mmCIF file of C-alpha atoms and ligand atoms in Angstrom:
data_model
loop_
_atom_site.group_PDB
_atom_site.id
_atom_site.type_symbol
_atom_site.label_atom_id
_atom_site.label_comp_id
_atom_site.label_asym_id
_atom_site.label_seq_id
_atom_site.Cartn_x
_atom_site.Cartn_y
_atom_site.Cartn_z
ATOM 1 C CA MET A 6 -11.010 55.288 6.687
ATOM 2 C CA ALA A 7 -10.904 55.087 3.056
ATOM 3 C CA LYS A 8 -13.322 52.856 1.591
ATOM 4 C CA ALA A 9 -11.822 49.580 0.463
ATOM 5 C CA ARG A 10 -11.755 49.373 -4.068
ATOM 6 C CA VAL A 11 -13.993 46.339 -5.661
ATOM 7 C CA LEU A 12 -14.254 45.582 -8.517
ATOM 8 C CA VAL A 13 -16.801 43.744 -10.080
ATOM 9 C CA THR A 14 -16.022 41.878 -13.055
ATOM 10 C CA ARG A 15 -19.057 41.027 -14.491
ATOM 11 C CA ARG A 16 -22.931 43.087 -14.267
ATOM 12 C CA TRP A 17 -24.753 42.062 -10.508
ATOM 13 C CA PRO A 18 -28.482 41.910 -10.500
ATOM 14 C CA GLU A 19 -28.954 45.911 -10.091
ATOM 15 C CA GLU A 20 -30.200 45.662 -6.691
ATOM 16 C CA VAL A 21 -27.218 44.376 -5.292
ATOM 17 C CA GLU A 22 -24.697 46.485 -7.136
ATOM 18 C CA ARG A 23 -26.522 49.561 -5.463
ATOM 19 C CA GLN A 24 -25.875 47.877 -2.426
ATOM 20 C CA LEU A 25 -22.369 46.982 -2.826
ATOM 21 C CA ALA A 26 -21.721 50.921 -3.851
ATOM 22 C CA GLU A 27 -22.660 52.732 -0.612
ATOM 23 C CA ARG A 28 -20.187 50.713 1.345
ATOM 24 C CA PHE A 29 -16.878 50.591 -0.863
ATOM 25 C CA GLU A 30 -15.620 52.111 -4.201
ATOM 26 C CA VAL A 31 -16.802 50.302 -6.332
ATOM 27 C CA THR A 32 -15.386 50.132 -10.380
ATOM 28 C CA PHE A 33 -18.463 48.237 -12.512
ATOM 29 C CA ARG A 34 -17.709 47.294 -15.875
ATOM 30 C CA GLU A 35 -20.343 48.892 -18.185
ATOM 31 C CA GLY A 36 -19.986 46.992 -21.834
ATOM 32 C CA ASP A 37 -19.838 43.477 -19.101
ATOM 33 C CA ALA A 38 -17.220 42.118 -21.156
ATOM 34 C CA PRO A 39 -15.283 40.304 -19.517
ATOM 35 C CA LEU A 40 -11.777 41.259 -18.948
ATOM 36 C CA GLY A 41 -9.714 38.610 -20.812
ATOM 37 C CA GLN A 42 -6.252 37.418 -18.444
ATOM 38 C CA ALA A 43 -4.478 41.630 -19.070
ATOM 39 C CA GLY A 44 -7.112 43.189 -17.228
ATOM 40 C CA LEU A 45 -7.111 41.231 -13.990
ATOM 41 C CA SER A 46 -3.853 40.869 -13.600
ATOM 42 C CA ALA A 47 -4.219 45.049 -13.914
ATOM 43 C CA ALA A 48 -6.711 44.762 -11.612
ATOM 44 C CA MET A 49 -4.733 42.808 -8.181
ATOM 45 C CA GLY A 50 -2.494 45.727 -8.343
ATOM 46 C CA GLU A 51 -5.531 48.402 -8.241
ATOM 47 C CA TYR A 52 -8.060 47.136 -6.361
ATOM 48 C CA ASP A 53 -7.666 45.686 -2.444
ATOM 49 C CA VAL A 54 -11.184 42.909 -3.365
ATOM 50 C CA LEU A 55 -11.683 41.404 -7.071
ATOM 51 C CA CYS A 56 -15.544 40.034 -6.725
ATOM 52 C CA PRO A 57 -15.136 38.235 -10.282
ATOM 53 C CA THR A 58 -17.368 34.832 -12.067
ATOM 54 C CA VAL A 59 -16.786 31.860 -13.206
ATOM 55 C CA SER A 60 -16.164 33.416 -16.534
ATOM 56 C CA ASP A 61 -12.720 34.907 -15.100
ATOM 57 C CA ARG A 62 -9.951 32.827 -14.863
ATOM 58 C CA ILE A 63 -7.460 34.160 -12.315
ATOM 59 C CA ASP A 64 -4.626 32.113 -12.588
ATOM 60 C CA ALA A 65 -1.102 31.586 -10.859
ATOM 61 C CA ASP A 66 0.198 34.589 -12.957
ATOM 62 C CA VAL A 67 -2.884 36.437 -12.734
ATOM 63 C CA ILE A 68 -2.644 36.235 -8.206
ATOM 64 C CA ALA A 69 1.175 37.025 -9.188
ATOM 65 C CA ALA A 70 0.531 40.152 -11.474
ATOM 66 C CA GLY A 71 0.044 42.870 -8.432
ATOM 67 C CA ASP A 72 0.467 42.737 -4.131
ATOM 68 C CA ARG A 73 -2.930 44.980 -3.479
ATOM 69 C CA VAL A 74 -5.662 42.436 -3.420
ATOM 70 C CA LYS A 75 -6.397 40.864 -0.364
ATOM 71 C CA LEU A 76 -10.074 39.646 -1.328
ATOM 72 C CA ILE A 77 -11.314 36.955 -3.791
ATOM 73 C CA ALA A 78 -14.357 37.619 -2.843
ATOM 74 C CA ASN A 79 -16.117 35.026 -5.791
ATOM 75 C CA TYR A 80 -19.803 35.993 -7.302
ATOM 76 C CA GLY A 81 -20.989 31.603 -7.319
ATOM 77 C CA VAL A 82 -20.093 28.436 -5.494
ATOM 78 C CA GLY A 83 -17.604 26.820 -8.333
ATOM 79 C CA PHE A 84 -14.780 28.129 -7.678
ATOM 80 C CA ASP A 85 -11.596 25.912 -9.377
ATOM 81 C CA HIS A 86 -11.321 28.833 -11.974
ATOM 82 C CA ILE A 87 -9.639 29.858 -9.462
ATOM 83 C CA ASP A 88 -6.031 29.175 -8.463
ATOM 84 C CA ILE A 89 -6.677 28.226 -4.425
ATOM 85 C CA ALA A 90 -2.860 27.235 -3.714
ATOM 86 C CA ALA A 91 -1.521 30.422 -5.617
ATOM 87 C CA ALA A 92 -3.443 33.004 -3.934
ATOM 88 C CA LYS A 93 -3.111 30.872 -0.301
ATOM 89 C CA ALA A 94 0.646 31.528 -0.910
ATOM 90 C CA LYS A 95 0.297 35.415 -0.921
ATOM 91 C CA ARG A 96 -2.256 35.218 1.488
ATOM 92 C CA ILE A 97 -5.147 36.331 -0.470
ATOM 93 C CA ALA A 98 -8.312 35.331 1.325
ATOM 94 C CA VAL A 99 -11.187 33.404 -1.161
ATOM 95 C CA THR A 100 -14.379 33.519 -0.818
ATOM 96 C CA ASN A 101 -17.894 31.678 -3.001
ATOM 97 C CA THR A 102 -21.558 31.815 -2.277
ATOM 98 C CA PRO A 103 -22.691 28.450 -1.235
ATOM 99 C CA GLY A 104 -26.530 27.514 -0.190
ATOM 100 C CA VAL A 105 -28.085 30.072 -2.745
ATOM 101 C CA LEU A 106 -27.993 28.279 -5.632
ATOM 102 C CA THR A 107 -29.136 25.055 -4.159
ATOM 103 C CA ASP A 108 -32.687 25.138 -5.726
ATOM 104 C CA ALA A 109 -32.261 27.174 -8.432
ATOM 105 C CA THR A 110 -29.091 24.348 -9.863
ATOM 106 C CA ALA A 111 -31.437 21.750 -9.176
ATOM 107 C CA ASP A 112 -34.938 22.251 -10.907
ATOM 108 C CA LEU A 113 -32.169 23.591 -13.789
ATOM 109 C CA ALA A 114 -30.552 19.051 -14.096
ATOM 110 C CA MET A 115 -34.056 17.644 -13.559
ATOM 111 C CA THR A 116 -35.350 20.554 -16.816
ATOM 112 C CA LEU A 117 -32.199 18.920 -18.886
ATOM 113 C CA LEU A 118 -32.906 15.612 -17.427
ATOM 114 C CA LEU A 119 -37.318 16.284 -18.615
ATOM 115 C CA MET A 120 -35.997 17.594 -21.992
ATOM 116 C CA ALA A 121 -32.928 14.197 -22.670
ATOM 117 C CA ALA A 122 -35.839 12.074 -21.448
ATOM 118 C CA ARG A 123 -38.292 13.308 -23.208
ATOM 119 C CA ARG A 124 -36.708 15.454 -26.722
ATOM 120 C CA ALA A 125 -38.352 18.816 -25.456
ATOM 121 C CA GLY A 126 -35.541 20.253 -27.811
ATOM 122 C CA GLN A 127 -35.321 17.892 -30.548
ATOM 123 C CA GLY A 128 -39.359 18.068 -30.874
ATOM 124 C CA GLU A 129 -39.186 22.104 -31.059
ATOM 125 C CA ARG A 130 -36.352 22.469 -33.939
ATOM 126 C CA GLU A 131 -38.450 20.266 -35.394
ATOM 127 C CA LEU A 132 -41.281 22.650 -35.089
ATOM 128 C CA ARG A 133 -39.957 25.537 -35.211
ATOM 129 C CA ALA A 134 -37.959 24.405 -38.728
ATOM 130 C CA GLY A 135 -41.599 23.212 -40.213
ATOM 131 C CA ARG A 136 -40.543 19.383 -40.464
ATOM 132 C CA TRP A 137 -43.442 18.194 -37.766
ATOM 133 C CA ARG A 138 -45.825 16.186 -39.519
ATOM 134 C CA GLY A 139 -48.481 15.747 -37.046
ATOM 135 C CA TRP A 140 -49.455 13.401 -34.372
ATOM 136 C CA ARG A 141 -48.401 10.209 -34.533
ATOM 137 C CA PRO A 142 -48.008 7.131 -32.134
ATOM 138 C CA THR A 143 -44.043 6.296 -32.585
ATOM 139 C CA HIS A 144 -43.351 10.089 -33.204
ATOM 140 C CA LEU A 145 -40.631 10.954 -30.487
ATOM 141 C CA ILE A 146 -40.586 8.800 -28.066
ATOM 142 C CA GLY A 147 -38.854 8.848 -24.773
ATOM 143 C CA SER A 148 -38.780 7.316 -21.805
ATOM 144 C CA SER A 149 -40.621 7.688 -18.436
ATOM 145 C CA LEU A 150 -39.189 8.780 -15.137
ATOM 146 C CA LYS A 151 -41.233 6.836 -13.085
ATOM 147 C CA ASP A 152 -39.192 3.922 -11.280
ATOM 148 C CA LYS A 153 -35.692 4.473 -13.176
ATOM 149 C CA VAL A 154 -32.909 4.810 -10.793
ATOM 150 C CA LEU A 155 -31.135 8.029 -11.377
ATOM 151 C CA GLY A 156 -27.520 7.811 -10.010
ATOM 152 C CA LEU A 157 -25.961 11.100 -8.741
ATOM 153 C CA VAL A 158 -22.377 11.428 -8.343
ATOM 154 C CA GLY A 159 -21.356 13.987 -5.340
ATOM 155 C CA PHE A 160 -24.403 14.371 -3.329
ATOM 156 C CA GLY A 161 -23.552 17.728 -1.787
ATOM 157 C CA ARG A 162 -25.852 20.221 -1.097
ATOM 158 C CA ILE A 163 -27.140 20.056 -5.763
ATOM 159 C CA GLY A 164 -26.786 16.212 -5.435
ATOM 160 C CA ILE A 165 -29.134 16.153 -2.607
ATOM 161 C CA ALA A 166 -31.684 18.799 -3.742
ATOM 162 C CA THR A 167 -32.210 17.449 -7.408
ATOM 163 C CA ALA A 168 -32.626 14.348 -6.468
ATOM 164 C CA ARG A 169 -35.481 15.187 -4.527
ATOM 165 C CA ARG A 170 -37.092 16.748 -6.432
ATOM 166 C CA ALA A 171 -36.807 13.577 -9.107
ATOM 167 C CA HIS A 172 -37.040 10.751 -6.418
ATOM 168 C CA HIS A 173 -40.459 13.179 -4.788
ATOM 169 C CA GLY A 174 -41.611 14.695 -7.771
ATOM 170 C CA PHE A 175 -40.617 11.921 -10.558
ATOM 171 C CA GLY A 176 -40.662 8.191 -8.098
ATOM 172 C CA MET A 177 -37.273 7.791 -9.051
ATOM 173 C CA LYS A 178 -35.343 5.416 -7.881
ATOM 174 C CA ILE A 179 -31.796 7.322 -5.905
ATOM 175 C CA ALA A 180 -28.951 6.013 -6.201
ATOM 176 C CA TYR A 181 -25.850 8.514 -5.233
ATOM 177 C CA TYR A 182 -21.389 7.659 -5.908
ATOM 178 C CA GLY A 183 -19.950 10.329 -3.233
ATOM 179 C CA ARG A 184 -16.886 10.175 -0.671
ATOM 180 C CA ARG A 185 -18.741 9.528 2.169
ATOM 181 C CA GLU A 186 -22.626 8.171 2.486
ATOM 182 C CA ALA A 187 -24.846 10.587 3.495
ATOM 183 C CA LEU A 188 -26.826 10.972 6.914
ATOM 184 C CA PRO A 189 -28.523 8.631 7.908
ATOM 185 C CA ASP A 190 -32.367 11.052 7.506
ATOM 186 C CA VAL A 191 -31.415 12.191 4.434
ATOM 187 C CA THR A 192 -30.692 8.477 3.295
ATOM 188 C CA ARG A 193 -33.694 7.479 5.170
ATOM 189 C CA GLU A 194 -36.140 10.143 2.778
ATOM 190 C CA LEU A 195 -34.766 9.396 -0.211
ATOM 191 C CA ASP A 196 -34.241 5.247 0.208
ATOM 192 C CA ALA A 197 -30.506 6.211 -1.913
ATOM 193 C CA GLN A 198 -28.345 3.737 -2.218
ATOM 194 C CA PHE A 199 -24.905 4.283 -1.214
ATOM 195 C CA TYR A 200 -22.195 2.885 -4.271
ATOM 196 C CA PRO A 201 -18.670 3.470 -2.448
ATOM 197 C CA GLU A 202 -17.811 2.588 -6.777
ATOM 198 C CA LEU A 203 -18.817 5.050 -9.676
ATOM 199 C CA ASN A 204 -18.486 1.874 -11.905
ATOM 200 C CA ASP A 205 -21.155 0.104 -10.111
ATOM 201 C CA LEU A 206 -23.073 3.668 -10.104
ATOM 202 C CA LEU A 207 -22.684 3.812 -13.507
ATOM 203 C CA ALA A 208 -23.360 0.263 -14.527
ATOM 204 C CA GLU A 209 -26.860 0.496 -11.798
ATOM 205 C CA SER A 210 -28.209 3.985 -13.555
ATOM 206 C CA ASP A 211 -30.426 4.734 -16.101
ATOM 207 C CA PHE A 212 -29.546 8.673 -15.517
ATOM 208 C CA VAL A 213 -26.765 9.997 -14.401
ATOM 209 C CA SER A 214 -26.257 13.941 -12.946
ATOM 210 C CA LEU A 215 -23.452 15.382 -12.108
ATOM 211 C CA HIS A 216 -22.593 16.795 -9.107
ATOM 212 C CA VAL A 217 -19.224 16.686 -8.251
ATOM 213 C CA PRO A 218 -16.788 20.388 -7.969
ATOM 214 C CA GLY A 219 -14.846 20.779 -10.774
ATOM 215 C CA GLY A 220 -11.069 20.670 -10.926
ATOM 216 C CA ALA A 221 -8.628 18.237 -11.151
ATOM 217 C CA GLU A 222 -10.128 16.161 -9.300
ATOM 218 C CA THR A 223 -12.597 15.010 -11.568
ATOM 219 C CA GLN A 224 -10.784 16.029 -14.834
ATOM 220 C CA GLY A 225 -11.432 13.659 -17.315
ATOM 221 C CA LEU A 226 -13.943 11.654 -14.906
ATOM 222 C CA ILE A 227 -16.845 10.989 -17.113
ATOM 223 C CA GLY A 228 -14.053 9.691 -19.924
ATOM 224 C CA ALA A 229 -14.607 6.745 -22.899
ATOM 225 C CA GLU A 230 -14.528 3.659 -19.704
ATOM 226 C CA ALA A 231 -17.196 5.492 -17.312
ATOM 227 C CA LEU A 232 -19.303 6.311 -20.790
ATOM 228 C CA ALA A 233 -19.113 2.391 -21.724
ATOM 229 C CA THR A 234 -19.757 1.152 -18.574
ATOM 230 C CA MET A 235 -22.974 2.947 -18.134
ATOM 231 C CA LYS A 236 -26.300 1.321 -19.269
ATOM 232 C CA PRO A 237 -27.432 1.016 -23.168
ATOM 233 C CA GLY A 238 -29.921 3.351 -23.538
ATOM 234 C CA SER A 239 -29.139 5.885 -20.731
ATOM 235 C CA TYR A 240 -28.091 9.422 -19.888
ATOM 236 C CA LEU A 241 -26.118 11.689 -19.092
ATOM 237 C CA ILE A 242 -26.711 14.993 -17.223
ATOM 238 C CA ASN A 243 -24.203 18.440 -16.336
ATOM 239 C CA THR A 244 -25.058 20.873 -14.223
ATOM 240 C CA ALA A 245 -21.495 20.655 -12.678
ATOM 241 C CA ARG A 246 -18.739 21.493 -14.407
ATOM 242 C CA GLY A 247 -17.278 20.480 -18.069
ATOM 243 C CA GLY A 248 -14.068 19.122 -17.153
ATOM 244 C CA VAL A 249 -15.694 16.539 -15.415
ATOM 245 C CA ILE A 250 -17.118 15.105 -19.131
ATOM 246 C CA ASP A 251 -14.136 13.884 -21.366
ATOM 247 C CA HIS A 252 -16.725 15.309 -24.649
ATOM 248 C CA ALA A 253 -15.096 14.419 -26.970
ATOM 249 C CA ALA A 254 -15.926 10.669 -25.759
ATOM 250 C CA LEU A 255 -19.131 11.727 -25.191
ATOM 251 C CA ALA A 256 -19.929 12.381 -28.642
ATOM 252 C CA GLU A 257 -18.901 9.390 -29.758
ATOM 253 C CA THR A 258 -21.091 7.422 -27.525
ATOM 254 C CA LEU A 259 -24.234 9.410 -27.962
ATOM 255 C CA ARG A 260 -23.545 9.390 -31.709
ATOM 256 C CA SER A 261 -23.469 5.245 -31.120
ATOM 257 C CA GLY A 262 -26.653 4.956 -29.574
ATOM 258 C CA HIS A 263 -25.137 3.471 -26.678
ATOM 259 C CA LEU A 264 -26.522 6.513 -25.174
ATOM 260 C CA ALA A 265 -29.711 7.496 -26.090
ATOM 261 C CA GLY A 266 -29.120 10.845 -24.424
ATOM 262 C CA ALA A 267 -27.830 13.710 -22.389
ATOM 263 C CA GLY A 268 -28.731 17.184 -21.135
ATOM 264 C CA LEU A 269 -25.224 19.697 -20.681
ATOM 265 C CA ASP A 270 -24.747 23.133 -18.884
ATOM 266 C CA VAL A 271 -21.527 22.926 -18.583
ATOM 267 C CA TYR A 272 -18.214 23.384 -20.842
ATOM 268 C CA PRO A 273 -14.682 23.055 -20.819
ATOM 269 C CA ALA A 274 -13.697 26.241 -21.974
ATOM 270 C CA GLU A 275 -16.692 27.835 -21.904
ATOM 271 C CA PRO A 276 -18.343 30.288 -24.204
ATOM 272 C CA GLN A 277 -16.992 26.987 -25.669
ATOM 273 C CA VAL A 278 -19.079 24.761 -26.657
ATOM 274 C CA PRO A 279 -17.174 20.943 -28.194
ATOM 275 C CA GLU A 280 -18.126 20.887 -31.995
ATOM 276 C CA GLU A 281 -18.792 17.712 -32.170
ATOM 277 C CA LEU A 282 -21.677 17.519 -30.306
ATOM 278 C CA LEU A 283 -23.554 20.703 -32.116
ATOM 279 C CA ASP A 284 -24.026 18.581 -35.253
ATOM 280 C CA LEU A 285 -26.378 15.600 -31.805
ATOM 281 C CA GLU A 286 -29.990 15.541 -31.835
ATOM 282 C CA ASN A 287 -29.394 13.952 -28.737
ATOM 283 C CA VAL A 288 -27.769 16.091 -26.817
ATOM 284 C CA VAL A 289 -29.481 19.754 -24.884
ATOM 285 C CA LEU A 290 -27.349 21.995 -24.577
ATOM 286 C CA LEU A 291 -27.516 25.509 -22.692
ATOM 287 C CA PRO A 292 -25.561 28.210 -21.583
ATOM 288 C CA HIS A 293 -24.402 27.990 -18.152
ATOM 289 C CA LEU A 294 -28.157 28.264 -16.483
ATOM 290 C CA GLY A 295 -27.553 26.863 -12.886
ATOM 291 C CA SER A 296 -28.433 29.564 -11.250
ATOM 292 C CA ALA A 297 -29.940 31.995 -13.957
ATOM 293 C CA THR A 298 -33.140 33.107 -11.620
ATOM 294 C CA ARG A 299 -33.634 36.354 -10.880
ATOM 295 C CA GLU A 300 -34.141 35.951 -6.846
ATOM 296 C CA THR A 301 -31.206 33.070 -6.783
ATOM 297 C CA ARG A 302 -28.457 35.679 -8.518
ATOM 298 C CA ILE A 303 -29.927 38.787 -6.442
ATOM 299 C CA ALA A 304 -28.986 36.398 -3.596
ATOM 300 C CA MET A 305 -25.341 34.863 -4.973
ATOM 301 C CA GLY A 306 -24.712 38.478 -4.722
ATOM 302 C CA GLU A 307 -26.293 39.504 -1.705
ATOM 303 C CA ARG A 308 -24.109 36.644 0.207
ATOM 304 C CA ALA A 309 -21.087 37.572 -1.897
ATOM 305 C CA LEU A 310 -21.602 41.111 -0.472
ATOM 306 C CA ALA A 311 -21.891 39.826 2.980
ATOM 307 C CA ASN A 312 -17.833 38.426 2.261
ATOM 308 C CA VAL A 313 -16.933 41.657 1.747
ATOM 309 C CA VAL A 314 -18.651 43.309 4.792
ATOM 310 C CA ALA A 315 -17.112 41.326 6.842
ATOM 311 C CA TRP A 316 -13.805 41.901 5.289
ATOM 312 C CA ALA A 317 -13.543 45.471 5.683
ATOM 313 C CA GLU A 318 -14.231 45.085 9.506
ATOM 314 C CA GLY A 319 -11.767 42.054 10.264
ATOM 315 C CA ARG A 320 -15.338 39.817 11.310
ATOM 316 C CA PRO A 321 -14.413 35.675 9.856
ATOM 317 C CA LEU A 322 -15.471 35.353 6.280
ATOM 318 C CA PRO A 323 -19.017 33.714 6.212
ATOM 319 C CA ASP A 324 -17.469 31.379 3.125
ATOM 320 C CA ARG A 325 -13.794 32.221 3.429
ATOM 321 C CA VAL A 326 -12.437 28.538 0.880
ATOM 322 C CA ALA A 327 -8.928 29.800 1.531
HETATM 323 C C1 8YV B 29 -22.918 30.695 -11.888
HETATM 324 C C2 8YV B 29 -21.805 28.324 -11.257
HETATM 325 O O1 8YV B 29 -23.709 31.580 -12.138
HETATM 326 O O2 8YV B 29 -21.459 28.901 -9.042
HETATM 327 C C3 8YV B 29 -21.374 28.788 -9.621
HETATM 328 O O3 8YV B 29 -20.211 28.026 -9.316
HETATM 329 O O4 8YV B 29 -21.411 27.200 -12.353
HETATM 330 C C4 8YV B 29 -22.630 29.383 -11.464
HETATM 331 O O5 8YV B 29 -24.045 29.178 -11.536
HETATM 332 C C5 8YV B 29 -20.857 30.615 -11.925
HETATM 333 O O6 8YV B 29 -20.100 30.451 -11.603
HETATM 334 C C6 8YV B 29 -21.249 32.352 -11.360
HETATM 335 O O7 8YV B 29 -19.782 32.514 -10.954
#
């Protein structure tokens, strides 16, 4: 039987590219530049399997553009960049890579939280620019974490992993908003307080960290009203998806001082970063690094590969989302 034709849209760590190439007829894109809508559309008619990332917008037009692709094996856990309804309608299976990037992303949420709380980005910019005037008791004063309330919006795998770090490592109190209450074991372990209403969580939290999926359901969830509801002097952390926040409203809230700071890893139209944030000292801006560890990026590739192999062998797909 002919090997399935697989397109990998962005470069993966070498060891997983090699494993994939041993089993399939794979096209890797030498330059690692994004394919764009035209390239993705053309691929729909030329490959059996597409392995995209968050940087590829697989919308309804792309999905309609060709009839050959039977599996979209996404390299990443979030899949709001793929039109799931359109894929389902064409009986194209979609898989993701859950679980393997939980710890890396929770680590990055804590990185942002600590950087925002301790004004680390601001301090580094000051030092590199030669503006540091030496130690003094009132220099770049931030916030402590111990006994502060961390409110998690979304309490799935990554939200819980972040809560564990914050609670056991930094002595923070844990509160969360989600569709349902967490399992009793988790609630007990973290002494976590459930808030069925988002606004109540926002009003009570010293730090808010977002862990909901992207897409229509969470678009603009943290808009002007939600930001105004947040505690004065609190902090907002986002490692989820950029569309969850209204960034014009966030910039205003940071400028006014209502929020003490924010830490962001994701943006609505990456790689563009909302202009209004760039001049603000009290926001930490990272370039979507949530899962960017060697171990994690290899594990993500292996997980995507496992789905492609299962598909090729006609077995149930381990991480099917459509
Ligand atoms: C990935 C992510 O690097 O997995 C996700 O959903 O946001 C990132 O950690 C990216 O999505 C890869 O496609």
